[in-house]
Amino acid sequence: MGSIAEAQTEVNTYPFTLTEEQEQLREAIRKFAAKEIAPNVARWDEASEFPTDVVRQLGEMGLLGIIFPAEYGGSGLGYVEYVLAIEELSAVDGSIGIIVAAHTSLCSNHIFLAGNEEQRRKYIPKLASGEWLGSWALTEPGSGSDASAARTTATKVDGGWRLNGTKTFITNGGHADVVVVIAVTDREKGTHGLSAFVVERGTPGFRAGKKENKLGLRASDTSELIFEDCVVPEENLVGKLGEGFIDAMRILDGGRISIAALSLGIARGALDASLHYVKERRQFGKAIAEFQGIQWKLADMATELDAARLLTQRAGVLKDAGRKVTRESSMAKLYASEVAVRICDEAVQLHGGYGFLKDFPAEKFYRDVKLCTIGEGTSEIQRMVIAREILKVSPSRG
């Protein structure tokens, strides 16, 4: 029987040079994942159990505030280190990777980038430390890629805003202490009539609804969020009135780097498991790793994974440099997610009948990975974004 912990010893090289500090970070996360996450993966997955203790420990390690300055309780690192962290966690369990990603690059980052100083001081230290868990609520039952179709409203009342509506597919939704929610404040202005608000757990009129029973990433919580005459104070408006959608698009530039990193981790875990398996599995008197057909599959998997990693880290480097990364993050997310699906499919194939069994990690990677081509903008949306961005800079042709 194979195990995720055993498999993680296989693919350790990177297609670029890491600093000594980055290597130390990667090794620390890898050891933590092997000790604290790997032994629990199957149980969490089967029971759809949220890993509360591990999330708390990740906060203590500084991973929930990795991209935020030390003055706000963060680790003061950047997206390059963040990508390393998400990949290492997701190579063992993608559920952990997506919990950290939604908390960090969506909820916390929205407050950090669009919020005022008072909001940063109030929320970021608690989120960075793991004292509070965050979620980010944009999607609705009838509003996915088309954010302008949102129905959740925020109506001005004395001293604040009254929220009504339902959000769906919200990662961390049922466990979040604070959520950033996008709501309609002026229906006539379309996407320019959307605004963002911080809502804390326990606010009257705010509750988690149905917890989704999912194909994969089952240890992460995906829930509805319901707002019924939920009144928040004026100071809970994040960013300028009517600019919630604009800010959300900025946040998604970083969020797509997160999903690319999640894809890398899941694909790396599947490749690691495959390398371990083909060296042990014997047919016709020798390890199946000695067959050329198997070797070619592995070669393609490893090459595509490295290419995806380079695209993802390029986006991270540019993000850390303060550059606009709409094109680069969409390219990374598109390519890494589709590569990851192919790698996980091949991993099941390489395992043969054992790839269909829960005793081996390949089937879980296969179930987990599909979300990567859907979440934070489907592959089809990424192609639209990339095309729009490259057409902006293409020379006109008469």
CSV table of C-alpha atoms in Angstrom, one decimal:
chain,number,residue,atom,x,y,z
A,1,MET,CA,0.0,0.0,0.0
A,2,GLY,CA,1.3,3.4,-0.9
A,3,SER,CA,1.1,6.5,1.3
A,4,ILE,CA,1.3,10.2,0.7
A,5,ALA,CA,4.0,10.6,3.4
A,6,GLU,CA,6.2,8.0,1.6
A,7,ALA,CA,5.6,9.6,-1.8
A,8,GLN,CA,6.8,13.1,-0.8
A,9,THR,CA,10.4,12.0,-0.9
A,10,GLU,CA,10.4,11.6,-4.7
A,11,VAL,CA,10.3,15.0,-6.6
A,12,ASN,CA,12.4,17.5,-4.7
A,13,THR,CA,14.1,19.6,-7.4
A,14,TYR,CA,12.9,23.0,-8.6
A,15,PRO,CA,13.5,24.5,-12.0
A,16,PHE,CA,15.0,27.7,-10.5
A,17,THR,CA,17.2,28.6,-7.5
A,18,LEU,CA,15.6,29.3,-4.2
A,19,THR,CA,17.3,31.4,-1.5
A,20,GLU,CA,18.5,29.7,1.7
A,21,GLU,CA,15.5,31.2,3.5
A,22,GLN,CA,13.1,29.9,0.9
A,23,GLU,CA,14.6,26.4,1.1
A,24,GLN,CA,14.2,26.5,4.9
A,25,LEU,CA,10.6,27.5,4.6
A,26,ARG,CA,9.8,24.8,2.1
A,27,GLU,CA,11.5,22.2,4.2
A,28,ALA,CA,9.7,23.3,7.4
A,29,ILE,CA,6.3,23.1,5.7
A,30,ARG,CA,7.2,19.8,4.1
A,31,LYS,CA,8.1,18.3,7.5
A,32,PHE,CA,5.0,19.8,9.1
A,33,ALA,CA,2.8,18.4,6.4
A,34,ALA,CA,4.3,14.9,6.7
A,35,LYS,CA,3.8,14.8,10.4
A,36,GLU,CA,0.6,16.7,11.0
A,37,ILE,CA,-1.4,16.4,7.8
A,38,ALA,CA,-0.5,13.2,6.0
A,39,PRO,CA,-1.7,10.8,8.8
A,40,ASN,CA,-5.1,12.4,8.8
A,41,VAL,CA,-5.8,12.9,5.1
A,42,ALA,CA,-8.0,9.8,4.5
A,43,ARG,CA,-10.0,10.4,7.7
A,44,TRP,CA,-10.7,14.1,7.0
A,45,ASP,CA,-11.6,13.2,3.4
A,46,GLU,CA,-14.0,10.4,4.2
A,47,ALA,CA,-15.7,12.3,7.0
A,48,SER,CA,-15.6,15.7,5.3
A,49,GLU,CA,-14.0,16.9,8.5
A,50,PHE,CA,-12.6,20.4,8.8
A,51,PRO,CA,-9.0,20.3,10.1
A,52,THR,CA,-9.4,23.0,12.8
A,53,ASP,CA,-6.2,22.1,14.8
A,54,VAL,CA,-4.0,22.1,11.8
A,55,VAL,CA,-5.3,25.5,10.6
A,56,ARG,CA,-4.6,26.9,14.1
A,57,GLN,CA,-1.0,25.5,13.8
A,58,LEU,CA,-0.6,27.0,10.4
A,59,GLY,CA,-1.5,30.4,12.0
A,60,GLU,CA,1.1,29.9,14.7
A,61,MET,CA,3.7,29.1,12.0
A,62,GLY,CA,3.0,32.4,10.3
A,63,LEU,CA,1.6,30.9,7.1
A,64,LEU,CA,-1.8,32.5,7.3
A,65,GLY,CA,-0.2,35.9,7.2
A,66,ILE,CA,2.7,35.1,5.0
A,67,ILE,CA,2.2,37.9,2.5
A,68,PHE,CA,1.4,40.7,4.9
A,69,PRO,CA,3.9,43.1,6.6
A,70,ALA,CA,5.2,42.4,10.1
A,71,GLU,CA,3.6,45.6,11.3
A,72,TYR,CA,0.2,44.0,10.8
A,73,GLY,CA,1.2,40.7,12.4
A,74,GLY,CA,2.3,39.0,9.1
A,75,SER,CA,5.4,37.2,8.1
A,76,GLY,CA,6.6,40.0,5.8
A,77,LEU,CA,7.3,37.6,2.9
A,78,GLY,CA,5.9,37.6,-0.6
A,79,TYR,CA,4.1,35.6,-3.3
A,80,VAL,CA,7.1,33.6,-4.2
A,81,GLU,CA,7.1,32.2,-0.7
A,82,TYR,CA,3.4,32.0,-0.6
A,83,VAL,CA,3.4,29.8,-3.8
A,84,LEU,CA,5.9,27.5,-2.2
A,85,ALA,CA,3.8,27.2,0.9
A,86,ILE,CA,0.5,26.4,-1.0
A,87,GLU,CA,2.3,23.9,-3.2
A,88,GLU,CA,3.9,22.0,-0.2
A,89,LEU,CA,0.6,21.9,1.7
A,90,SER,CA,-1.4,20.8,-1.4
A,91,ALA,CA,1.1,18.1,-2.3
A,92,VAL,CA,-0.2,16.3,0.8
A,93,ASP,CA,-3.8,17.6,0.9
A,94,GLY,CA,-5.3,20.1,-1.4
A,95,SER,CA,-8.0,20.8,1.2
A,96,ILE,CA,-5.4,22.5,3.4
A,97,GLY,CA,-4.0,24.4,0.4
A,98,ILE,CA,-7.4,25.9,-0.5
A,99,ILE,CA,-8.3,26.7,3.1
A,100,VAL,CA,-5.1,28.8,3.4
A,101,ALA,CA,-5.6,30.3,-0.1
A,102,ALA,CA,-9.1,31.5,0.5
A,103,HIS,CA,-8.3,32.9,3.9
A,104,THR,CA,-5.1,34.7,2.8
A,105,SER,CA,-5.3,35.8,-0.8
A,106,LEU,CA,-9.0,36.5,-0.9
A,107,CYS,CA,-10.4,37.6,2.5
A,108,SER,CA,-7.4,39.0,4.2
A,109,ASN,CA,-5.9,40.4,1.1
A,110,HIS,CA,-9.1,42.2,0.2
A,111,ILE,CA,-9.1,44.0,3.5
A,112,PHE,CA,-5.3,44.7,3.2
A,113,LEU,CA,-5.5,46.1,-0.3
A,114,ALA,CA,-8.8,47.9,-0.3
A,115,GLY,CA,-9.4,48.6,3.3
A,116,ASN,CA,-8.4,51.7,5.3
A,117,GLU,CA,-5.8,51.8,7.9
A,118,GLU,CA,-8.3,51.3,10.8
A,119,GLN,CA,-9.6,48.2,9.1
A,120,ARG,CA,-6.2,46.8,8.5
A,121,ARG,CA,-5.2,47.3,12.1
A,122,LYS,CA,-8.5,45.7,13.3
A,123,TYR,CA,-8.6,42.6,11.1
A,124,ILE,CA,-5.3,41.7,9.6
A,125,PRO,CA,-3.4,40.8,12.9
A,126,LYS,CA,-6.2,38.4,13.9
A,127,LEU,CA,-6.4,36.9,10.5
A,128,ALA,CA,-2.6,36.6,10.1
A,129,SER,CA,-2.2,34.9,13.4
A,130,GLY,CA,-5.0,32.4,12.8
A,131,GLU,CA,-7.0,33.7,15.7
A,132,TRP,CA,-9.7,34.4,13.1
A,133,LEU,CA,-10.4,32.5,9.9
A,134,GLY,CA,-11.6,34.4,6.9
A,135,SER,CA,-13.7,33.8,3.8
A,136,TRP,CA,-14.6,35.8,0.7
A,137,ALA,CA,-18.1,35.9,-0.8
A,138,LEU,CA,-18.7,36.8,-4.4
A,139,THR,CA,-20.4,33.9,-6.0
A,140,GLU,CA,-24.2,33.4,-5.8
A,141,PRO,CA,-26.6,30.7,-7.0
A,142,GLY,CA,-27.3,32.7,-10.2
A,143,SER,CA,-24.1,34.7,-10.4
A,144,GLY,CA,-20.8,33.0,-11.0
A,145,SER,CA,-18.6,34.3,-13.8
A,146,ASP,CA,-21.2,37.1,-14.4
A,147,ALA,CA,-20.8,39.1,-11.2
A,148,SER,CA,-23.1,41.8,-12.6
A,149,ALA,CA,-26.0,39.3,-12.1
A,150,ALA,CA,-25.5,39.4,-8.3
A,151,ARG,CA,-28.7,39.6,-6.3
A,152,THR,CA,-27.4,40.2,-2.7
A,153,THR,CA,-28.1,43.8,-1.8
A,154,ALA,CA,-26.8,46.3,0.7
A,155,THR,CA,-29.2,49.0,1.5
A,156,LYS,CA,-28.2,52.2,3.3
A,157,VAL,CA,-29.8,52.6,6.7
A,158,ASP,CA,-29.1,54.9,9.6
A,159,GLY,CA,-25.5,54.3,10.7
A,160,GLY,CA,-24.8,51.4,8.4
A,161,TRP,CA,-26.0,49.0,5.7
A,162,ARG,CA,-28.6,46.2,5.6
A,163,LEU,CA,-27.6,43.1,3.7
A,164,ASN,CA,-30.0,40.6,2.2
A,165,GLY,CA,-29.2,37.7,-0.1
A,166,THR,CA,-27.4,34.4,-0.4
A,167,LYS,CA,-23.8,33.5,-1.4
A,168,THR,CA,-22.8,30.0,-2.5
A,169,PHE,CA,-19.7,27.9,-2.9
A,170,ILE,CA,-17.9,29.9,-0.2
A,171,THR,CA,-14.7,28.3,1.0
A,172,ASN,CA,-14.3,28.4,4.8
A,173,GLY,CA,-17.9,29.7,4.9
A,174,GLY,CA,-19.1,27.6,7.8
A,175,HIS,CA,-16.0,28.2,9.9
A,176,ALA,CA,-15.1,31.8,9.1
A,177,ASP,CA,-15.0,34.4,11.8
A,178,VAL,CA,-15.0,37.2,9.3
A,179,VAL,CA,-16.2,37.4,5.7
A,180,VAL,CA,-15.7,40.0,2.9
A,181,VAL,CA,-19.0,40.0,1.0
A,182,ILE,CA,-19.7,41.7,-2.3
A,183,ALA,CA,-23.2,43.2,-2.6
A,184,VAL,CA,-25.2,45.4,-4.9
A,185,THR,CA,-25.5,49.0,-3.6
A,186,ASP,CA,-26.8,50.6,-6.8
A,187,ARG,CA,-28.5,48.3,-9.3
A,188,GLU,CA,-28.5,50.9,-12.1
A,189,LYS,CA,-24.7,51.0,-12.3
A,190,GLY,CA,-24.0,47.3,-13.0
A,191,THR,CA,-20.6,46.2,-11.9
A,192,HIS,CA,-19.9,49.8,-10.8
A,193,GLY,CA,-22.8,49.5,-8.3
A,194,LEU,CA,-21.2,46.7,-6.3
A,195,SER,CA,-19.5,47.3,-2.9
A,196,ALA,CA,-17.6,45.2,-0.4
A,197,PHE,CA,-18.4,44.8,3.3
A,198,VAL,CA,-16.8,43.0,6.3
A,199,VAL,CA,-19.2,40.9,8.2
A,200,GLU,CA,-18.2,39.2,11.5
A,201,ARG,CA,-19.5,35.9,12.8
A,202,GLY,CA,-22.3,36.5,15.3
A,203,THR,CA,-23.7,39.5,13.5
A,204,PRO,CA,-27.5,39.2,13.7
A,205,GLY,CA,-29.0,38.2,10.4
A,206,PHE,CA,-25.8,36.5,9.2
A,207,ARG,CA,-25.4,32.7,9.2
A,208,ALA,CA,-23.9,29.8,7.3
A,209,GLY,CA,-26.4,27.7,5.3
A,210,LYS,CA,-26.0,24.4,3.5
A,211,LYS,CA,-22.6,22.7,3.7
A,212,GLU,CA,-21.9,21.3,0.2
A,213,ASN,CA,-21.1,17.5,-0.2
A,214,LYS,CA,-18.3,17.6,-2.7
A,215,LEU,CA,-16.4,15.4,-5.1
A,216,GLY,CA,-13.0,16.4,-3.8
A,217,LEU,CA,-11.2,18.8,-1.4
A,218,ARG,CA,-13.7,17.4,1.1
A,219,ALA,CA,-11.8,18.5,4.3
A,220,SER,CA,-12.2,22.1,3.2
A,221,ASP,CA,-15.6,23.7,4.1
A,222,THR,CA,-17.7,25.0,1.2
A,223,SER,CA,-21.0,26.5,2.3
A,224,GLU,CA,-23.8,28.9,1.6
A,225,LEU,CA,-23.8,32.2,3.4
A,226,ILE,CA,-27.2,33.7,4.2
A,227,PHE,CA,-27.9,37.4,4.9
A,228,GLU,CA,-31.4,38.3,6.2
A,229,ASP,CA,-31.7,41.9,7.3
A,230,CYS,CA,-28.1,41.8,8.4
A,231,VAL,CA,-27.1,45.3,9.5
A,232,VAL,CA,-23.4,46.2,9.6
A,233,PRO,CA,-22.0,49.6,10.7
A,234,GLU,CA,-20.9,52.2,8.2
A,235,GLU,CA,-17.2,51.5,8.9
A,236,ASN,CA,-17.6,48.0,7.6
A,237,LEU,CA,-17.6,49.2,4.0
A,238,VAL,CA,-14.3,48.1,2.5
A,239,GLY,CA,-12.9,50.4,-0.1
A,240,LYS,CA,-15.0,53.1,-1.9
A,241,LEU,CA,-18.7,52.8,-2.5
A,242,GLY,CA,-19.3,51.2,-5.9
A,243,GLU,CA,-15.8,49.9,-6.3
A,244,GLY,CA,-16.3,46.4,-4.8
A,245,PHE,CA,-16.2,44.7,-8.2
A,246,ILE,CA,-13.1,46.6,-9.3
A,247,ASP,CA,-11.3,45.7,-6.0
A,248,ALA,CA,-12.5,42.1,-6.4
A,249,MET,CA,-10.8,41.8,-9.8
A,250,ARG,CA,-7.6,43.0,-8.3
A,251,ILE,CA,-7.9,40.5,-5.5
A,252,LEU,CA,-8.5,37.7,-8.1
A,253,ASP,CA,-5.2,38.5,-9.7
A,254,GLY,CA,-3.6,37.2,-6.6
A,255,GLY,CA,-6.2,34.5,-6.0
A,256,ARG,CA,-5.5,33.0,-9.4
A,257,ILE,CA,-1.8,32.6,-8.4
A,258,SER,CA,-3.2,30.7,-5.4
A,259,ILE,CA,-5.1,28.3,-7.5
A,260,ALA,CA,-2.1,27.8,-9.8
A,261,ALA,CA,-0.1,27.0,-6.7
A,262,LEU,CA,-2.8,24.6,-5.5
A,263,SER,CA,-2.7,23.0,-8.9
A,264,LEU,CA,1.1,22.6,-8.7
A,265,GLY,CA,0.8,20.9,-5.3
A,266,ILE,CA,-1.9,18.5,-6.2
A,267,ALA,CA,0.0,17.6,-9.4
A,268,ARG,CA,3.3,17.2,-7.6
A,269,GLY,CA,1.7,14.9,-5.1
A,270,ALA,CA,0.2,12.8,-7.9
A,271,LEU,CA,3.6,12.6,-9.7
A,272,ASP,CA,5.4,11.8,-6.4
A,273,ALA,CA,2.9,9.0,-5.8
A,274,SER,CA,3.3,7.7,-9.3
A,275,LEU,CA,7.1,7.7,-9.1
A,276,HIS,CA,7.0,5.8,-5.9
A,277,TYR,CA,4.5,3.3,-7.3
A,278,VAL,CA,6.2,2.5,-10.6
A,279,LYS,CA,9.5,1.7,-8.8
A,280,GLU,CA,7.7,-0.8,-6.5
A,281,ARG,CA,5.2,-2.3,-8.9
A,282,ARG,CA,6.6,-5.3,-10.8
A,283,GLN,CA,5.2,-6.9,-14.0
A,284,PHE,CA,6.9,-9.4,-16.3
A,285,GLY,CA,9.8,-9.8,-14.0
A,286,LYS,CA,10.8,-6.1,-13.5
A,287,ALA,CA,9.6,-2.8,-12.1
A,288,ILE,CA,7.2,-1.1,-14.4
A,289,ALA,CA,9.4,2.0,-14.3
A,290,GLU,CA,11.7,0.2,-16.6
A,291,PHE,CA,9.2,0.1,-19.5
A,292,GLN,CA,9.6,2.9,-22.0
A,293,GLY,CA,5.9,3.6,-22.2
A,294,ILE,CA,5.8,4.3,-18.5
A,295,GLN,CA,8.9,6.4,-18.7
A,296,TRP,CA,7.5,8.6,-21.4
A,297,LYS,CA,4.4,9.3,-19.4
A,298,LEU,CA,6.5,10.3,-16.4
A,299,ALA,CA,8.7,12.5,-18.6
A,300,ASP,CA,5.7,14.4,-19.9
A,301,MET,CA,4.2,14.8,-16.4
A,302,ALA,CA,7.5,16.2,-15.0
A,303,THR,CA,8.1,18.5,-17.9
A,304,GLU,CA,4.6,20.0,-17.8
A,305,LEU,CA,4.8,20.4,-14.1
A,306,ASP,CA,8.0,22.4,-14.3
A,307,ALA,CA,6.6,24.6,-17.0
A,308,ALA,CA,3.5,25.3,-14.9
A,309,ARG,CA,5.7,26.0,-11.9
A,310,LEU,CA,7.7,28.6,-13.9
A,311,LEU,CA,4.6,30.3,-15.1
A,312,THR,CA,3.3,30.4,-11.5
A,313,GLN,CA,6.5,31.7,-10.0
A,314,ARG,CA,6.8,34.3,-12.8
A,315,ALA,CA,3.4,35.7,-11.7
A,316,GLY,CA,4.5,35.6,-8.1
A,317,VAL,CA,7.7,37.5,-8.8
A,318,LEU,CA,5.9,40.2,-10.8
A,319,LYS,CA,3.2,40.4,-8.0
A,320,ASP,CA,6.0,41.0,-5.4
A,321,ALA,CA,7.4,43.7,-7.7
A,322,GLY,CA,4.2,45.6,-7.6
A,323,ARG,CA,3.4,44.9,-11.2
A,324,LYS,CA,-0.1,44.3,-12.7
A,325,VAL,CA,-0.4,40.6,-13.2
A,326,THR,CA,-3.8,40.0,-14.7
A,327,ARG,CA,-2.4,38.3,-17.8
A,328,GLU,CA,0.4,36.4,-16.0
A,329,SER,CA,-1.8,35.1,-13.2
A,330,SER,CA,-4.5,34.0,-15.6
A,331,MET,CA,-1.9,32.2,-17.8
A,332,ALA,CA,-0.5,30.5,-14.7
A,333,LYS,CA,-3.9,29.5,-13.4
A,334,LEU,CA,-5.1,28.2,-16.8
A,335,TYR,CA,-2.0,26.2,-17.6
A,336,ALA,CA,-1.2,24.9,-14.2
A,337,SER,CA,-4.8,23.8,-13.5
A,338,GLU,CA,-5.2,22.0,-16.9
A,339,VAL,CA,-1.7,20.4,-16.6
A,340,ALA,CA,-2.6,19.2,-13.1
A,341,VAL,CA,-5.8,17.5,-14.3
A,342,ARG,CA,-3.7,15.7,-17.0
A,343,ILE,CA,-1.1,14.7,-14.5
A,344,CYS,CA,-3.6,13.4,-12.0
A,345,ASP,CA,-5.4,11.4,-14.8
A,346,GLU,CA,-2.1,9.8,-15.8
A,347,ALA,CA,-1.3,9.0,-12.1
A,348,VAL,CA,-4.5,7.0,-11.9
A,349,GLN,CA,-3.7,5.3,-15.2
A,350,LEU,CA,-0.1,4.4,-14.0
A,351,HIS,CA,-1.5,2.8,-10.9
A,352,GLY,CA,-3.9,0.7,-12.9
A,353,GLY,CA,-6.6,-0.9,-10.8
A,354,TYR,CA,-5.0,0.4,-7.6
A,355,GLY,CA,-5.5,3.9,-8.8
A,356,PHE,CA,-9.2,3.3,-8.4
A,357,LEU,CA,-8.8,2.4,-4.7
A,358,LYS,CA,-8.8,4.7,-1.7
A,359,ASP,CA,-5.9,2.7,-0.3
A,360,PHE,CA,-3.7,4.7,-2.7
A,361,PRO,CA,-3.4,8.5,-2.9
A,362,ALA,CA,-3.8,8.7,-6.7
A,363,GLU,CA,-7.6,8.6,-6.6
A,364,LYS,CA,-7.9,11.5,-4.1
A,365,PHE,CA,-5.6,13.7,-6.1
A,366,TYR,CA,-7.7,12.9,-9.1
A,367,ARG,CA,-10.9,14.0,-7.3
A,368,ASP,CA,-9.3,17.0,-5.8
A,369,VAL,CA,-7.7,18.5,-8.9
A,370,LYS,CA,-10.8,19.2,-11.0
A,371,LEU,CA,-11.8,22.2,-8.9
A,372,CYS,CA,-8.6,23.9,-10.1
A,373,THR,CA,-10.0,24.4,-13.6
A,374,ILE,CA,-13.3,25.8,-12.1
A,375,GLY,CA,-12.6,27.9,-9.0
A,376,GLU,CA,-11.7,31.6,-9.2
A,377,GLY,CA,-12.6,31.7,-12.9
A,378,THR,CA,-13.0,28.7,-15.1
A,379,SER,CA,-10.5,27.8,-17.9
A,380,GLU,CA,-12.9,29.4,-20.3
A,381,ILE,CA,-12.9,32.7,-18.4
A,382,GLN,CA,-9.1,32.6,-18.1
A,383,ARG,CA,-8.8,32.3,-21.9
A,384,MET,CA,-11.1,35.3,-22.3
A,385,VAL,CA,-9.0,37.3,-19.8
A,386,ILE,CA,-5.8,36.4,-21.5
A,387,ALA,CA,-7.1,37.2,-24.9
A,388,ARG,CA,-8.4,40.6,-23.7
A,389,GLU,CA,-5.0,41.4,-22.1
A,390,ILE,CA,-2.9,40.4,-25.1
A,391,LEU,CA,-5.2,42.3,-27.6
A,392,LYS,CA,-4.6,45.4,-25.5
A,393,VAL,CA,-0.9,45.4,-26.3
A,394,SER,CA,-1.0,43.9,-29.8
A,395,PRO,CA,-0.1,46.3,-32.6
A,396,SER,CA,-3.0,47.4,-34.8
A,397,ARG,CA,-3.1,45.8,-38.2
A,398,GLY,CA,-4.5,47.6,-41.2
